[in-house]
Structures are given as structure tokens and as C-alpha cells.
Coordinates of N, CA and C in Angstrom, one line a residue:
X1282 N -58.0 24.1 53.3 CA -58.8 25.1 52.6 C -60.3 25.0 53.0
X1283 N -60.9 26.1 53.2 CA -62.3 26.0 53.7 C -63.3 25.7 52.5
X1284 N -64.3 25.0 52.9 CA -65.4 24.7 51.9 C -66.0 26.0 51.4
X1285 N -66.4 26.0 50.1 CA -67.1 27.2 49.6 C -68.5 27.3 50.3
X1286 N -69.0 28.5 50.4 CA -70.3 28.8 51.0 C -71.3 28.1 50.1
X1287 N -71.2 28.2 48.8 CA -72.0 27.5 47.8 C -71.1 26.7 46.9
X1288 N -71.2 25.4 46.9 CA -70.3 24.6 46.1 C -70.6 24.8 44.6
X1289 N -69.6 24.7 43.7 CA -69.9 24.9 42.3 C -70.9 23.9 41.8
X1290 N -71.6 24.4 40.7 CA -72.7 23.6 40.1 C -72.2 23.2 38.6
X1291 N -72.5 22.0 38.2 CA -72.3 21.6 36.8 C -73.6 21.7 36.1
X1292 N -73.7 22.5 35.1 CA -75.0 22.7 34.3 C -74.6 22.5 32.8
X1293 N -75.2 21.5 32.2 CA -75.0 21.3 30.8 C -73.5 21.3 30.4
X1294 N -72.6 20.7 31.2 CA -71.2 20.6 30.9 C -70.4 21.8 31.3
X1295 N -71.1 22.8 31.8 CA -70.4 24.1 32.3 C -70.4 24.1 33.8
X1296 N -69.3 24.5 34.4 CA -69.2 24.7 35.8 C -69.4 26.1 36.2
X1297 N -70.3 26.3 37.1 CA -70.6 27.7 37.7 C -70.1 27.8 39.1
X1298 N -69.2 28.7 39.3 CA -68.7 28.9 40.7 C -69.4 30.1 41.3
X1299 N -69.4 30.1 42.6 CA -70.1 31.2 43.4 C -69.2 32.0 44.3
X1300 N -67.9 32.1 43.9 CA -66.9 32.9 44.7 C -67.4 34.3 45.0
X1301 N -68.2 34.9 44.1 CA -68.7 36.2 44.3 C -69.7 36.3 45.4
X1302 N -70.3 35.2 45.8 CA -71.3 35.1 46.9 C -70.7 34.6 48.2
X1303 N -69.4 34.6 48.3 CA -68.9 34.2 49.6 C -69.2 35.2 50.7
X1304 N -69.5 34.9 51.9 CA -69.7 35.8 53.0 C -68.6 36.8 53.1
X1305 N -68.9 38.0 53.5 CA -67.8 39.0 53.7 C -68.3 40.0 54.8
X1306 N -67.4 40.8 55.3 CA -67.7 41.8 56.3 C -67.6 43.1 55.7
X1307 N -68.7 43.9 55.8 CA -68.8 45.2 55.3 C -68.7 46.2 56.5
X1308 N -67.7 47.1 56.3 CA -67.6 48.1 57.4 C -68.2 49.4 56.9
X1309 N -69.0 50.0 57.8 CA -69.7 51.2 57.4 C -69.8 52.2 58.5
X1310 N -69.4 53.5 58.3 CA -69.5 54.5 59.3 C -70.9 55.0 59.4
X1311 N -71.4 55.4 60.6 CA -72.7 55.9 60.7 C -72.5 57.2 61.6
X1312 N -73.6 58.0 61.7 CA -73.6 59.2 62.4 C -73.3 58.9 63.9
X1313 N -73.9 57.9 64.4 CA -73.7 57.6 65.9 C -72.4 56.7 66.1
X1314 N -71.9 56.1 65.1 CA -70.7 55.3 65.2 C -69.7 55.7 64.1
X1315 N -69.0 56.8 64.2 CA -68.1 57.3 63.2 C -66.9 56.3 62.9
X1316 N -66.6 55.4 63.9 CA -65.6 54.4 63.7 C -66.1 53.2 62.9
X1317 N -67.4 53.2 62.7 CA -68.0 52.2 61.9 C -68.6 51.1 62.6
X1318 N -69.5 50.4 61.8 CA -70.1 49.1 62.3 C -69.6 48.0 61.3
X1319 N -69.5 46.8 61.9 CA -69.1 45.7 61.1 C -70.4 44.9 60.8
X1320 N -70.6 44.6 59.5 CA -71.8 43.9 59.1 C -71.4 42.6 58.4
X1321 N -71.8 41.5 58.9 CA -71.6 40.2 58.3 C -72.6 40.0 57.2
X1322 N -72.2 39.9 55.9 CA -73.0 39.8 54.8 C -73.0 38.4 54.2
X1323 N -74.2 37.8 54.1 CA -74.4 36.5 53.5 C -75.5 36.5 52.5
X1324 N -75.5 35.4 51.7 CA -76.5 35.4 50.6 C -77.3 34.1 50.6
X1325 N -78.5 34.1 50.1 CA -79.3 32.9 50.0 C -79.1 32.3 48.6
X1326 N -79.5 31.1 48.3 CA -79.4 30.6 47.0 C -80.4 31.1 46.1
X1327 N -81.4 31.9 46.6 CA -82.4 32.5 45.7 C -81.7 33.6 44.8
X1328 N -80.5 33.9 45.1 CA -79.8 34.9 44.3 C -79.4 34.3 42.9
X1329 N -79.4 32.9 42.8 CA -79.0 32.3 41.6 C -79.9 31.1 41.2
X1330 N -81.1 31.1 41.9 CA -82.0 30.0 41.6 C -83.5 30.6 41.5
X1331 N -84.4 29.8 41.0 CA -85.8 30.2 40.9 C -86.6 29.0 41.4
X1332 N -87.9 29.3 41.7 CA -88.9 28.3 42.1 C -89.0 27.2 41.1
X1333 N -89.0 25.9 41.6 CA -89.2 24.8 40.7 C -90.6 24.7 40.2
X1334 N -90.7 24.5 38.8 CA -92.0 24.4 38.2 C -91.9 23.1 37.3
X1335 N -92.6 22.0 37.7 CA -92.5 20.7 37.0 C -92.8 20.9 35.5
X1336 N -93.6 21.8 35.1 CA -94.0 22.0 33.7 C -92.8 22.5 32.9
X1337 N -91.9 23.3 33.5 CA -90.8 24.0 32.8 C -89.5 23.4 33.1
X1338 N -89.3 22.7 34.2 CA -88.0 22.4 34.7 C -87.8 20.9 34.9
X1339 N -88.2 20.1 33.9 CA -88.1 18.6 34.0 C -86.7 18.1 34.1
X1340 N -85.7 18.8 33.4 CA -84.3 18.4 33.4 C -83.4 19.4 34.0
X1341 N -83.9 20.4 34.7 CA -83.1 21.5 35.3 C -82.3 21.0 36.5
X1342 N -81.2 21.6 36.7 CA -80.3 21.3 37.9 C -81.0 21.8 39.2
X1343 N -81.2 20.8 40.1 CA -81.9 21.2 41.4 C -80.9 21.9 42.3
X1344 N -81.5 22.9 43.0 CA -80.8 23.6 44.0 C -81.8 23.5 45.2
X1345 N -81.3 23.0 46.3 CA -82.2 22.8 47.5 C -82.1 23.9 48.5
X1346 N -83.2 24.4 48.9 CA -83.3 25.4 49.9 C -84.1 24.8 51.1
X1347 N -83.3 24.1 51.9 CA -83.9 23.3 52.9 C -84.7 22.1 52.2
X1348 N -85.9 22.0 52.6 CA -86.7 20.9 51.9 C -87.3 21.3 50.6
X1349 N -87.2 22.6 50.2 CA -87.8 23.1 49.0 C -86.8 23.0 47.8
X1350 N -87.4 22.4 46.7 CA -86.6 22.3 45.5 C -86.7 23.6 44.7
X1351 N -85.6 24.1 44.3 CA -85.4 25.2 43.4 C -84.6 24.8 42.2
X1352 N -84.4 25.6 41.2 CA -83.6 25.2 40.1 C -82.6 26.4 39.8
X1353 N -81.4 26.0 39.2 CA -80.5 27.0 38.8 C -81.0 27.9 37.7
X1354 N -80.8 29.2 37.9 CA -81.3 30.1 36.9 C -80.1 30.9 36.4
X1355 N -79.7 30.7 35.1 CA -78.5 31.4 34.6 C -78.7 32.9 34.6
X1356 N -79.9 33.4 34.4 CA -80.1 34.9 34.4 C -79.8 35.5 35.8
X1357 N -80.4 34.8 36.8 CA -80.1 35.3 38.2 C -78.6 35.1 38.5
X1358 N -78.0 34.1 38.1 CA -76.6 33.9 38.3 C -75.8 35.0 37.7
X1359 N -76.1 35.4 36.5 CA -75.4 36.5 35.9 C -75.6 37.8 36.6
X1360 N -76.8 38.1 37.0 CA -77.1 39.3 37.7 C -76.4 39.3 39.1
X1361 N -76.3 38.1 39.7 CA -75.7 38.1 41.1 C -74.2 38.5 41.1
X1362 N -73.6 38.5 39.9 CA -72.2 39.0 39.9 C -72.0 40.4 40.5
X1363 N -73.1 41.2 40.3 CA -73.0 42.6 40.8 C -73.4 42.7 42.3
X1364 N -73.9 41.7 42.9 CA -74.4 41.8 44.3 C -73.4 42.4 45.3
X1365 N -72.1 41.9 45.4 CA -71.2 42.4 46.4 C -71.0 43.9 46.2
X1366 N -70.9 44.4 45.0 CA -70.7 45.9 44.8 C -72.0 46.6 45.1
X1367 N -73.1 46.1 44.8 CA -74.4 46.7 45.2 C -74.5 46.9 46.7
X1368 N -74.1 45.8 47.4 CA -74.2 45.9 48.9 C -73.1 46.9 49.5
X1369 N -72.0 46.9 48.9 CA -70.9 47.8 49.3 C -71.3 49.3 49.1
X1370 N -72.3 49.5 48.2 CA -72.8 50.8 47.9 C -74.0 51.2 48.8
X1371 N -74.4 50.4 49.7 CA -75.6 50.7 50.5 C -75.5 52.0 51.3
X1372 N -74.3 52.4 51.8 CA -74.3 53.6 52.6 C -74.8 54.8 51.8
X1373 N -74.7 54.8 50.5 CA -75.1 56.0 49.7 C -76.4 55.7 48.9
X1374 N -77.0 54.6 49.1 CA -78.1 54.1 48.2 C -79.4 54.4 48.9
X1375 N -80.5 54.5 48.0 CA -81.8 54.6 48.5 C -82.3 53.1 48.8
X1376 N -82.7 52.9 50.0 CA -83.2 51.6 50.5 C -84.6 51.8 51.0
X1377 N -85.5 50.8 50.7 CA -86.9 50.9 51.2 C -87.2 49.8 52.1
X1378 N -88.1 50.0 53.1 CA -88.5 48.9 53.9 C -89.8 48.4 53.3
X1379 N -90.0 47.1 53.3 CA -91.2 46.5 52.7 C -92.2 46.2 53.8
X1380 N -93.4 45.9 53.5 CA -94.4 45.5 54.5 C -94.0 44.2 55.2
X1381 N -93.2 43.4 54.6 CA -92.8 42.1 55.2 C -91.6 42.3 56.2
X1382 N -91.2 43.6 56.5 CA -90.2 44.0 57.4 C -88.8 43.6 56.9
X1383 N -88.6 43.4 55.6 CA -87.3 43.3 55.1 C -87.0 44.6 54.3
X1384 N -85.9 44.7 53.7 CA -85.5 45.9 53.0 C -85.3 45.6 51.5
X1385 N -85.4 46.6 50.7 CA -85.3 46.5 49.3 C -84.4 47.5 48.7
X1386 N -83.5 47.1 47.9 CA -82.6 48.0 47.1 C -82.9 47.8 45.6
X1387 N -83.3 48.8 44.9 CA -83.6 48.6 43.5 C -82.4 49.2 42.7
X1388 N -81.9 48.4 41.8 CA -80.7 48.8 41.0 C -81.0 48.5 39.5
X1389 N -80.1 48.9 38.7 CA -80.1 48.7 37.3 C -79.5 47.4 36.9
X1390 N -80.2 46.7 36.0 CA -79.7 45.3 35.7 C -78.3 45.5 34.9
X1391 N -77.4 44.6 35.2 CA -76.1 44.6 34.5 C -76.1 43.7 33.3
X1392 N -77.2 43.2 32.8 CA -77.2 42.3 31.7 C -78.0 42.9 30.5
X1393 N -78.4 44.2 30.6 CA -79.1 44.9 29.5 C -80.5 44.5 29.4
X1394 N -81.0 43.6 30.3 CA -82.4 43.2 30.3 C -83.4 44.3 30.8
X1395 N -84.6 44.1 30.5 CA -85.6 45.1 30.9 C -85.9 44.9 32.4
X1396 N -86.4 46.0 33.0 CA -86.8 45.9 34.4 C -85.6 46.3 35.4
X1397 N -86.0 46.3 36.6 CA -85.0 46.6 37.7 C -84.4 45.4 38.3
X1398 N -83.3 45.5 39.0 CA -82.7 44.4 39.7 C -83.1 44.7 41.2
X1399 N -83.9 43.9 41.7 CA -84.4 44.1 43.1 C -83.7 43.2 44.1
X1400 N -83.1 43.8 45.1 CA -82.4 43.0 46.1 C -83.1 43.1 47.4
X1401 N -83.6 42.0 47.9 CA -84.3 41.9 49.2 C -83.4 41.4 50.3
X1402 N -83.3 42.1 51.4 CA -82.5 41.6 52.5 C -83.0 41.9 53.8
X1403 N -82.6 41.2 54.8 CA -82.9 41.4 56.2 C -81.7 41.8 57.0
X1404 N -81.9 42.6 58.0 CA -80.8 43.0 58.9 C -81.2 42.7 60.3
X1405 N -80.2 42.0 61.0 CA -80.4 41.7 62.4 C -79.2 42.1 63.2
X1406 N -79.4 42.2 64.5 CA -78.3 42.5 65.4 C -77.3 41.4 65.3
X1407 N -76.0 41.7 65.4 CA -74.9 40.8 65.4 C -74.9 39.9 66.7
X1408 N -74.2 38.8 66.6 CA -74.1 37.9 67.7 C -72.8 37.9 68.4
X1409 N -72.2 39.1 68.5 CA -70.8 39.2 69.1 C -69.7 38.9 68.1
X1410 N -68.6 38.5 68.6 CA -67.4 38.3 67.8 C -67.0 39.4 66.9
X1411 N -67.2 40.7 67.4 CA -66.8 41.8 66.6 C -67.8 42.2 65.5
X1412 N -68.9 41.5 65.4 CA -69.9 41.8 64.3 C -71.1 42.5 65.0
X1413 N -71.4 43.7 64.4 CA -72.5 44.5 65.0 C -73.8 44.1 64.4
X1414 N -73.8 43.8 63.1 CA -75.1 43.5 62.4 C -74.9 42.3 61.4
X1415 N -76.0 41.6 61.1 CA -76.0 40.6 60.1 C -76.9 41.0 59.0
X1416 N -76.4 40.9 57.8 CA -77.3 41.3 56.6 C -77.4 40.0 55.8
X1417 N -78.6 39.6 55.5 CA -78.8 38.4 54.8 C -79.6 38.7 53.5
X1418 N -79.0 38.5 52.4 CA -79.7 38.7 51.1 C -80.7 37.5 50.8
X1419 N -82.0 37.8 50.9 CA -83.0 36.7 50.8 C -83.2 36.4 49.3
X1420 N -83.2 37.4 48.5 CA -83.5 37.2 47.1 C -83.0 38.4 46.3
X1421 N -82.7 38.1 45.0 CA -82.3 39.1 44.1 C -82.6 38.7 42.7

């Protein structure tokens, strides 16, 4: 059995699994490619973690992003449950390009909270193996 993309986390006696953030291939038809393009979709841990703040997170569960310490965020974790379906809806969604050269999809929060759910992602050319593009969700 393959290792999970993100291993489960134990937080205050509760186990949080990240099965919903496993990489997947999204197939999408375009005007120039009616048979579709294959997009390798992957997620960063920013989808379920936030920046470490020593004043607020003294006993929080650490999530490492390379050398940078982040902490598990239950709100982001809950919102991340909708990410696969949000991305599968990209062909008919309004997407904006940011000044940082990534893309933004604004959606409605699925937790009843105030504000938008913003999904930031980058798209790169695929590296062969039947994959046309790579989509990496940087933050949500």
C-alpha cells in the first residue's frame, strides 16, 4: 500500500486524515484539445495549516513546510474538504490571475463562516508520462 501524500495528524486525541488531498488527475476538454488535457493536481500543506506564531501556538501541532514551521488549523482543514470538487469545477469557474503570476479561484465557504474561500494555485507544463499540465494548490 502506498504512503499517503500527507500522513494523518493526531491533534488533542483526534486523528485527522487527509485522504481528500491525495493527488489526482483532472481531465478537461479545451477548445484546442477537444479530447482533453490531463492535469496532475497536488496540494500544499498550507491548505490545512497556518503560519506559526509563538504568541498563539505554544502547544499547537507542528506541520513542517520544508524548514518553515506551520501549525495545524482545524478551520482550514474543514474548508479543505471542498477543494477537490472546487478544482473539478474549474472548467466553468471564474479564475483570476494574480500579480504574483499564480491563479485565484474565489468560492463560498462550506462552514458558514464569513468571507470568501480563496484558492491560490500555479499551473505548469507537464513533464511527460501522459500529463499535460501540473496544478499545485499553494494555499486555500
